């Protein structure tokens, strides 16, 4: 179970306790696969509320096993033994809890998510009570006198009453942990669990399309302030350049003169070619889109006959096959002009090389170009030196498929179909058969002391190995053989070969 899943279930269980639904809270806690010391403590407290002392003892054993310095866990296990009338074990746990206080008057667990203060004088009172049960009244009196040295004004009456009872050799009441007070997860972590919508949903304010529900970006369309008060013939508006069409399928461009669109976009067709490609305008941009991906849309004033009719929804079937572009038949995807036409003609004469890397991209090179020109184009796109990549004709880099400076490029270009060819690109680490991932390191700008067991401790100047990113403010790393999370603002990344992690 991941840290995020554990955090979410922990938060849900605590919420159930706040709603007094203890049964559901205990079921959620027990479903957590790898509980930490705090969660085991919460489970033990719920078992105590249900008077299931054996289960509570096991839960507090696990909590102490996870964190042997958690004094409140020893205190609660001591109370469990006391209720089971096992005074010797109870006395040992109360004494251990007092030693964990290390001479302090109290421990405030608020920073760890528990609204409780463990007072040393109260722990000593319970120690004295266990000794009284064992018949050691002199030691009980000594511990109560010792508790006066750690007393706080608000706790003075409790100690005084216990002293009076001890002098008369009468038993007194123990100090118990408050019911339904549990460790809660860090509120900053919980706030990051749910995604927040800061922008909200777009709303159509005005459109010439009847019952328009489209909320994307489209060219400016004429607005209709008021509908006519008398019957009127259908009037087609031609205020925008080109013929309006609705996009039916998502189209991903493969060249620089093609335009990306998604279903529901409204584009304006300027010119349709004989090879089923259309030059369109969308969001003040001009480019090429397959015409069979579009459906003609007639923009008109909404008449009474069409008031109940909405826009047709895009079909759910698979998109049609991408048409082949043919020189001379495909319309221009750029603005008109002599310079633009010359650029278009020069682009049509280039060969499109699709490169399959960790992501796919395309470059344009002259047909039959040399190995040096091809590699220079690809390396410029990847921002890598030419000595660090290897090109191949197939997805598996073999001796026959690898392209080297000594390879006859005529044989490579003969594989091109319609001025298009697909190549595969690997880095030198990937061609060895064992992909190597870069390891990023950070140097600590400040010392960081953990406020919870899952945090990572380090001192100023130490090196931390990066493992993963929890969110924008917290990272997970390793230092001095220990793994945990820490604030990103406490460290600075060390460059690796002049590059840093983004």
Coordinates of C-alpha atoms in Angstrom, one line a residue:
X1 CA 0.0 0.0 0.0
X2 CA 1.4 3.4 -1.0
X3 CA 1.9 6.3 1.4
X4 CA -1.0 8.2 -0.2
X5 CA -3.4 5.3 0.2
X6 CA -2.4 4.8 3.9
X7 CA -2.8 8.5 4.5
X8 CA -6.3 8.5 2.9
X9 CA -7.5 5.5 5.0
X10 CA -6.0 7.0 8.2
X11 CA -7.9 10.3 7.6
X12 CA -11.2 8.4 6.9
X13 CA -10.9 6.4 10.1
X14 CA -10.3 9.4 12.2
X15 CA -13.3 11.1 10.6
X16 CA -15.4 8.1 11.5
X17 CA -14.3 8.4 15.2
X18 CA -15.4 12.1 15.1
X19 CA -18.8 10.9 13.9
X20 CA -18.9 8.4 16.9
X21 CA -18.8 5.5 14.4
X22 CA -16.1 3.5 16.2
X23 CA -16.9 0.1 14.5
X24 CA -16.4 1.5 11.0
X25 CA -13.2 3.4 12.2
X26 CA -11.7 0.2 13.6
X27 CA -12.5 -1.7 10.4
X28 CA -10.8 1.0 8.3
X29 CA -7.7 1.0 10.6
X30 CA -7.4 -2.8 10.4
X31 CA -7.5 -2.7 6.6
X32 CA -4.3 -0.7 6.4
X33 CA -1.6 -3.1 5.3
X34 CA 1.5 -1.5 6.8
X35 CA 0.5 0.7 9.8
X36 CA 3.0 3.0 11.5
X37 CA 3.4 3.4 15.2
X38 CA 0.8 6.1 15.4
X39 CA -1.9 4.0 13.6
X40 CA -1.1 1.0 15.8
X41 CA -1.6 3.4 18.8
X42 CA -5.0 4.5 17.5
X43 CA -6.0 0.8 17.0
X44 CA -5.1 0.0 20.6
X45 CA -7.1 3.0 21.9
X46 CA -10.2 1.8 20.0
X47 CA -9.8 -1.7 21.4
X48 CA -9.6 -0.2 24.9
X49 CA -12.8 1.6 24.3
X50 CA -14.4 -1.7 23.2
X51 CA -12.9 -3.3 26.4
X52 CA -10.9 -5.8 24.2
X53 CA -7.8 -5.8 26.4
X54 CA -6.0 -8.6 24.6
X55 CA -6.3 -6.9 21.2
X56 CA -5.3 -3.6 22.7
X57 CA -2.2 -5.2 24.3
X58 CA -1.1 -6.5 20.9
X59 CA -1.7 -3.2 19.2
X60 CA 0.4 -1.3 21.7
X61 CA 3.1 -3.9 21.4
X62 CA 3.3 -3.2 17.6
X63 CA 3.3 0.5 18.2
X64 CA 6.2 0.3 20.6
X65 CA 8.0 -2.1 18.2
X66 CA 7.7 0.6 15.5
X67 CA 8.8 3.5 17.8
X68 CA 10.5 2.5 21.0
X69 CA 10.6 6.2 22.1
X70 CA 6.9 6.7 22.0
X71 CA 6.3 7.3 25.8
X72 CA 2.5 7.6 25.4
X73 CA 2.4 4.1 24.0
X74 CA 4.1 2.7 27.1
X75 CA 1.7 4.7 29.2
X76 CA -1.3 3.2 27.4
X77 CA 0.0 -0.3 27.5
X78 CA 0.6 0.2 31.2
X79 CA -3.0 1.1 31.6
X80 CA -4.0 -2.0 29.7
X81 CA -1.9 -4.2 32.0
X82 CA -3.5 -2.3 35.0
X83 CA -7.0 -3.1 33.8
X84 CA -5.9 -6.8 33.4
X85 CA -4.6 -6.7 37.0
X86 CA -1.1 -7.4 35.9
X87 CA 0.5 -5.0 38.2
X88 CA 4.2 -6.0 37.6
X89 CA 4.0 -5.4 33.9
X90 CA 2.0 -2.3 34.4
X91 CA 4.6 -0.9 36.8
X92 CA 7.4 -1.6 34.3
X93 CA 5.7 0.2 31.5
X94 CA 4.9 3.3 33.6
X95 CA 8.5 3.4 34.8
X96 CA 9.7 3.2 31.1
X97 CA 7.3 6.0 30.1
X98 CA 8.8 8.2 32.9
X99 CA 12.4 7.4 31.7
X100 CA 11.4 8.4 28.2
X101 CA 10.4 11.8 29.5
X102 CA 14.1 12.4 30.2
X103 CA 13.6 14.7 33.2
X104 CA 11.1 17.0 31.4
X105 CA 7.8 18.0 33.1
X106 CA 5.8 17.0 30.1
X107 CA 5.7 15.9 26.4
X108 CA 3.3 17.8 24.1
X109 CA 2.3 15.5 21.2
X110 CA 0.5 18.2 19.3
X111 CA 3.3 18.5 16.7
X112 CA 2.8 14.7 16.0
X113 CA -0.9 15.0 15.5
X114 CA -2.1 14.1 19.0
X115 CA -3.8 16.7 21.1
X116 CA -2.5 15.4 24.5
X117 CA 0.2 16.3 27.0
X118 CA 1.8 13.5 29.0
X119 CA 2.8 14.9 32.4
X120 CA 5.7 13.4 34.4
X121 CA 3.8 13.9 37.7
X122 CA 0.8 11.9 36.4
X123 CA 3.1 9.0 35.2
X124 CA 4.7 8.9 38.7
X125 CA 1.3 8.9 40.3
X126 CA 0.5 5.7 38.3
X127 CA 3.9 4.2 39.2
X128 CA 3.0 4.8 42.9
X129 CA -0.4 3.2 42.5
X130 CA 1.1 0.0 41.0
X131 CA 3.5 -0.2 43.9
X132 CA 0.7 0.3 46.4
X133 CA -1.2 -2.6 44.8
X134 CA 2.0 -4.7 45.3
X135 CA 2.1 -3.7 49.0
X136 CA 5.1 -1.4 48.6
X137 CA 3.6 1.6 50.4
X138 CA 7.0 3.2 51.2
X139 CA 8.1 3.3 47.6
X140 CA 4.6 4.5 46.6
X141 CA 5.0 7.4 49.1
X142 CA 8.5 8.2 47.7
X143 CA 7.3 8.4 44.1
X144 CA 4.4 10.7 45.1
X145 CA 6.8 13.0 46.9
X146 CA 9.0 12.9 43.8
X147 CA 6.0 13.8 41.7
X148 CA 5.7 17.1 43.6
X149 CA 9.0 18.1 42.0
X150 CA 7.5 17.7 38.6
X151 CA 4.1 19.1 39.5
X152 CA 2.2 21.8 37.6
X153 CA -0.3 24.0 39.4
X154 CA -3.2 22.4 37.6
X155 CA -2.1 19.0 38.7
X156 CA -1.3 19.8 42.4
X157 CA -4.7 18.7 43.8
X158 CA -4.3 15.3 42.2
X159 CA -1.0 14.7 43.8
X160 CA -2.1 16.0 47.2
X161 CA -5.1 13.7 47.3
X162 CA -3.0 10.7 46.3
X163 CA -0.5 11.5 49.1
X164 CA -3.3 11.6 51.7
X165 CA -4.6 8.3 50.5
X166 CA -1.0 6.7 50.6
X167 CA -0.4 7.9 54.1
X168 CA -3.6 6.1 55.1
X169 CA -2.6 3.1 52.9
X170 CA -5.7 3.5 50.8
X171 CA -5.7 3.0 47.1
X172 CA -6.4 6.0 44.8
X173 CA -7.6 6.4 41.2
X174 CA -5.1 6.2 38.3
X175 CA -4.6 8.9 35.7
X176 CA -6.1 7.6 32.5
X177 CA -5.7 8.6 28.9
X178 CA -8.7 10.5 27.5
X179 CA -11.0 8.4 25.4
X180 CA -11.4 9.1 21.6
X181 CA -8.2 11.2 21.4
X182 CA -6.2 9.7 18.5
X183 CA -3.2 10.5 16.4
X184 CA -4.3 12.3 13.2
X185 CA -2.4 12.5 9.9
X186 CA -0.5 15.7 9.0
X187 CA -3.1 18.2 7.8
X188 CA -0.7 19.5 5.1
X189 CA -0.5 16.0 3.6
X190 CA -4.2 15.5 3.8
X191 CA -4.8 18.8 2.0
X192 CA -2.8 17.5 -1.0
X193 CA -5.0 14.4 -1.4
X194 CA -7.8 16.0 -3.3
X195 CA -7.4 17.9 -6.5
X196 CA -8.7 21.5 -6.5
X197 CA -10.5 23.1 -9.4
X198 CA -9.4 26.8 -9.2
X199 CA -10.9 27.8 -12.5
X200 CA -14.2 26.1 -12.5
X201 CA -16.2 25.0 -15.5
X202 CA -16.5 27.3 -18.5
X203 CA -20.0 28.5 -19.5
X204 CA -21.3 29.6 -22.9
X205 CA -22.5 33.2 -22.5
X206 CA -23.5 33.9 -26.1
X207 CA -23.4 31.9 -29.4
X208 CA -25.0 31.9 -32.8
X209 CA -25.3 28.1 -32.6
X210 CA -28.7 27.0 -31.2
X211 CA -28.3 25.5 -27.7
X212 CA -24.5 25.7 -27.9
X213 CA -22.8 23.7 -25.1
X214 CA -19.2 24.0 -26.4
X215 CA -16.8 25.5 -23.8
X216 CA -13.5 25.4 -25.6
X217 CA -11.6 28.1 -27.5
X218 CA -12.9 29.1 -31.0
X219 CA -12.7 32.1 -33.3
X220 CA -14.8 35.1 -32.4
X221 CA -18.4 34.6 -33.5
X222 CA -21.1 37.3 -34.0
X223 CA -23.4 37.6 -31.0
X224 CA -27.2 37.8 -31.1
X225 CA -28.6 40.2 -28.6
X226 CA -32.3 39.7 -29.1
X227 CA -34.2 37.1 -31.1
X228 CA -36.7 38.5 -33.7
X229 CA -40.2 39.0 -32.4
X230 CA -41.8 38.0 -35.8
X231 CA -41.4 35.1 -38.2
X232 CA -38.4 35.5 -40.4
X233 CA -36.8 33.5 -43.2
X234 CA -33.6 31.6 -42.4
X235 CA -30.7 34.0 -42.8
X236 CA -27.3 32.4 -43.1
X237 CA -24.6 34.6 -41.5
X238 CA -21.3 35.0 -43.5
X239 CA -19.6 37.3 -41.0
X240 CA -16.6 35.0 -40.6
X241 CA -14.1 34.0 -43.3
X242 CA -14.6 30.4 -44.6
X243 CA -17.3 27.8 -44.2
X244 CA -17.9 26.6 -40.5
X245 CA -17.4 22.9 -39.7
X246 CA -17.7 20.9 -36.6
X247 CA -14.7 18.6 -35.7
X248 CA -15.8 14.9 -35.2
X249 CA -12.6 13.2 -34.3
X250 CA -9.3 14.2 -32.6
X251 CA -6.5 14.9 -35.0
X252 CA -2.8 14.9 -34.0
X253 CA -0.6 16.8 -36.4
X254 CA 2.6 15.1 -37.8
X255 CA 4.0 18.1 -39.6
X256 CA 4.4 21.8 -38.8
X257 CA 1.7 22.9 -41.3
X258 CA -1.0 20.7 -39.8
X259 CA -3.4 21.8 -37.0
X260 CA -4.3 20.0 -33.8
X261 CA -8.1 19.8 -33.1
X262 CA -10.4 17.8 -30.8
X263 CA -14.1 16.8 -31.1
X264 CA -16.4 19.7 -30.6
X265 CA -14.1 22.4 -32.0
X266 CA -15.7 24.7 -34.6
X267 CA -13.2 25.4 -37.5
X268 CA -13.6 27.5 -40.7
X269 CA -12.6 25.8 -43.9
X270 CA -10.9 28.2 -46.3
X271 CA -10.0 25.7 -49.0
X272 CA -10.6 22.0 -49.7
X273 CA -8.1 20.0 -51.7
X274 CA -8.7 17.1 -54.1
X275 CA -6.8 14.8 -51.8
X276 CA -9.3 15.2 -48.9
X277 CA -7.2 17.7 -47.0
X278 CA -8.7 21.1 -46.0
X279 CA -7.0 24.4 -45.0
X280 CA -8.9 25.7 -41.9
X281 CA -8.7 28.5 -39.3
X282 CA -9.1 27.7 -35.6
X283 CA -8.4 30.0 -32.7
X284 CA -6.6 32.5 -35.0
X285 CA -4.3 29.8 -36.3
X286 CA -4.3 28.4 -39.8
X287 CA -3.3 24.8 -40.8
X288 CA -4.3 21.5 -42.5
X289 CA -6.9 19.0 -41.2
X290 CA -8.3 15.9 -43.0
X291 CA -11.7 16.9 -44.4
X292 CA -13.2 13.5 -43.5
X293 CA -12.7 14.5 -39.8
X294 CA -15.1 17.4 -40.2
X295 CA -18.8 17.9 -40.6
X296 CA -20.3 21.0 -42.2
X297 CA -22.2 23.3 -39.8
X298 CA -24.6 26.0 -41.0
X299 CA -24.6 29.0 -38.7
X300 CA -28.0 30.7 -38.7
X301 CA -30.3 32.7 -36.5
X302 CA -32.2 30.4 -34.3
X303 CA -35.7 30.1 -35.7
X304 CA -38.7 28.8 -33.9
X305 CA -38.5 25.5 -35.8
X306 CA -35.0 24.8 -34.5
X307 CA -35.4 26.0 -30.9
X308 CA -35.8 22.5 -29.6
X309 CA -32.9 21.1 -31.6
X310 CA -29.3 21.0 -30.3
X311 CA -26.0 20.4 -32.0
X312 CA -25.4 16.9 -33.2
X313 CA -22.9 15.0 -31.0
X314 CA -19.7 13.6 -32.5
X315 CA -20.1 9.9 -33.4
X316 CA -18.5 7.3 -31.1
X317 CA -16.9 5.2 -33.8
X318 CA -13.1 5.2 -34.5
X319 CA -11.7 8.0 -36.6
X320 CA -11.3 7.4 -40.4
X321 CA -7.9 6.7 -42.0
X322 CA -5.6 9.7 -42.3
X323 CA -5.6 10.6 -46.1
X324 CA -2.4 10.7 -48.0
X325 CA -1.1 14.1 -48.9
X326 CA -0.3 14.6 -52.5
X327 CA 1.9 17.4 -53.8
X328 CA -0.1 19.9 -55.9
X329 CA -3.4 18.6 -54.6
X330 CA -3.1 19.6 -50.9
X331 CA -4.2 23.2 -50.1
X332 CA -1.8 25.5 -48.4
X333 CA -1.9 25.4 -44.6
X334 CA -0.3 28.8 -44.2
X335 CA -1.3 32.4 -45.1
X336 CA -1.1 33.5 -48.7
X337 CA 1.8 35.4 -50.2
X338 CA 4.7 34.9 -52.4
X339 CA 7.1 34.3 -49.6
X340 CA 4.7 31.9 -47.8
X341 CA 4.2 30.0 -51.1
X342 CA 7.9 29.6 -51.6
X343 CA 8.3 28.3 -48.1
X344 CA 5.4 25.9 -48.6
X345 CA 7.0 24.5 -51.8
X346 CA 10.3 24.0 -50.1
X347 CA 8.7 22.2 -47.2
X348 CA 6.8 19.9 -49.6
X349 CA 10.2 18.9 -51.1
X350 CA 11.6 17.8 -47.7
X351 CA 11.5 14.3 -46.3
X352 CA 9.7 13.8 -43.0
X353 CA 11.6 11.6 -40.6
X354 CA 9.5 10.2 -37.7
X355 CA 11.8 9.5 -34.8
X356 CA 10.7 7.0 -32.1
X357 CA 12.5 7.9 -28.8
X358 CA 11.1 7.8 -25.3
X359 CA 8.6 10.1 -27.0
X360 CA 7.9 10.5 -30.7
X361 CA 8.8 13.5 -32.8
X362 CA 9.4 14.5 -36.4
X363 CA 12.2 16.3 -38.3
X364 CA 12.4 17.5 -41.9
X365 CA 15.6 16.8 -43.9
X366 CA 16.4 17.0 -47.6
X367 CA 15.8 13.6 -49.4
X368 CA 19.0 11.6 -49.7
X369 CA 20.9 13.8 -47.2
X370 CA 24.1 12.6 -45.5
X371 CA 24.3 10.9 -42.1
X372 CA 25.8 14.0 -40.5
X373 CA 22.9 16.2 -41.5
X374 CA 20.3 13.7 -40.3
X375 CA 22.1 13.2 -36.9
X376 CA 22.6 17.0 -36.5
X377 CA 18.8 17.6 -36.9
X378 CA 17.9 14.9 -34.4
X379 CA 20.5 15.9 -31.8
X380 CA 19.3 19.5 -32.0
X381 CA 15.8 18.4 -31.3
X382 CA 16.9 16.2 -28.3
X383 CA 19.6 18.7 -27.1
X384 CA 22.1 15.8 -26.9
X385 CA 25.5 15.4 -28.4
X386 CA 25.8 13.3 -31.6
X387 CA 28.1 10.8 -29.8
X388 CA 25.4 9.9 -27.3
X389 CA 22.7 8.6 -29.6
X390 CA 22.3 5.6 -32.0
X391 CA 19.9 5.4 -34.9
X392 CA 18.4 2.2 -36.2
X393 CA 15.9 1.1 -38.9
X394 CA 14.0 -1.1 -36.5
X395 CA 12.8 -1.0 -32.9
X396 CA 15.5 -3.5 -31.9
X397 CA 19.0 -2.1 -32.4
X398 CA 20.9 -4.9 -34.2
X399 CA 24.1 -4.9 -36.3
X400 CA 22.1 -5.0 -39.5
X401 CA 19.6 -2.2 -38.5
X402 CA 22.0 0.3 -36.8
X403 CA 22.9 3.4 -38.9
X404 CA 26.5 4.6 -38.5
X405 CA 28.6 7.2 -40.4
X406 CA 29.8 4.3 -42.6
X407 CA 26.3 3.2 -43.6
X408 CA 25.3 3.8 -47.2
X409 CA 22.5 6.3 -46.9
X410 CA 21.1 5.5 -50.3
X411 CA 19.8 2.2 -48.9
X412 CA 18.3 4.0 -45.9
X413 CA 16.4 6.5 -48.1
X414 CA 15.1 3.8 -50.4
X415 CA 13.0 2.7 -47.4
X416 CA 11.2 6.0 -47.5
X417 CA 7.6 6.0 -48.8
X418 CA 6.1 9.2 -50.0
X419 CA 8.9 11.3 -48.6
X420 CA 8.3 9.7 -45.1
X421 CA 10.5 7.3 -43.1
X422 CA 10.5 6.0 -39.5
X423 CA 13.7 5.6 -37.5
X424 CA 14.4 4.6 -33.9
X425 CA 16.7 6.5 -31.6
X426 CA 18.4 5.2 -28.5
X427 CA 21.0 6.6 -26.1
X428 CA 24.3 4.8 -25.6
X429 CA 23.1 3.6 -22.2
X430 CA 19.9 2.1 -23.7
X431 CA 21.7 0.3 -26.5
X432 CA 23.7 -1.7 -23.9
X433 CA 20.6 -3.7 -23.1
X434 CA 20.4 -2.3 -19.5
X435 CA 18.7 1.1 -19.5
X436 CA 20.3 3.4 -16.9
X437 CA 18.3 6.1 -15.2
X438 CA 20.1 9.2 -13.9
X439 CA 20.5 9.5 -10.1
X440 CA 19.9 13.0 -8.8
X441 CA 21.6 14.2 -5.6
X442 CA 20.8 17.1 -3.3
X443 CA 23.0 19.0 -0.8
X444 CA 21.4 20.0 2.5
X445 CA 21.2 23.8 2.9
X446 CA 19.9 23.5 6.4
X447 CA 19.7 20.8 9.0
X448 CA 16.3 19.1 9.2
X449 CA 15.0 17.2 12.3
X450 CA 12.0 15.0 11.7
X451 CA 8.7 15.8 13.3
X452 CA 7.2 12.3 12.5
X453 CA 8.7 8.8 12.0
X454 CA 8.3 8.9 8.2
X455 CA 10.5 12.1 7.9
X456 CA 14.2 12.0 7.0
X457 CA 16.8 13.5 9.3
X458 CA 19.9 15.2 7.9
X459 CA 22.4 17.9 8.7
X460 CA 23.6 20.9 6.8
X461 CA 26.1 19.9 4.1
X462 CA 25.1 16.2 3.9
X463 CA 24.2 14.7 0.5
X464 CA 20.7 13.3 0.0
X465 CA 19.9 10.8 -2.8
X466 CA 16.6 11.7 -4.6
X467 CA 14.1 8.8 -4.8
X468 CA 10.7 10.4 -5.8
X469 CA 8.6 13.5 -5.5
X470 CA 5.6 13.4 -3.1
X471 CA 4.2 16.8 -4.1
X472 CA 5.4 20.4 -4.9
X473 CA 6.7 20.9 -1.4
X474 CA 7.9 17.5 -0.2
X475 CA 10.5 15.0 -1.7
X476 CA 11.4 11.4 -0.8
X477 CA 15.1 10.6 -0.5
X478 CA 17.8 8.6 1.3
X479 CA 20.6 9.8 3.6
X480 CA 22.9 7.9 5.9
X481 CA 21.2 4.6 5.1
X482 CA 17.8 5.9 6.0
X483 CA 14.8 6.7 3.8
X484 CA 12.1 9.2 4.4
X485 CA 10.4 12.5 3.2
X486 CA 11.7 16.0 3.7
X487 CA 10.9 19.6 2.6
X488 CA 12.2 20.5 -0.9
X489 CA 13.1 24.0 0.4
X490 CA 15.8 22.6 2.7
X491 CA 18.0 21.2 -0.1
X492 CA 19.6 22.2 -3.4
X493 CA 20.2 19.9 -6.3
X494 CA 23.7 19.0 -7.3
X495 CA 24.2 19.2 -11.1
X496 CA 24.8 15.9 -13.0
X497 CA 26.9 16.4 -16.1
X498 CA 25.8 20.0 -16.2
X499 CA 22.1 19.1 -16.1
X500 CA 19.6 19.3 -13.2
X501 CA 16.2 17.7 -12.5
X502 CA 13.2 19.8 -13.6

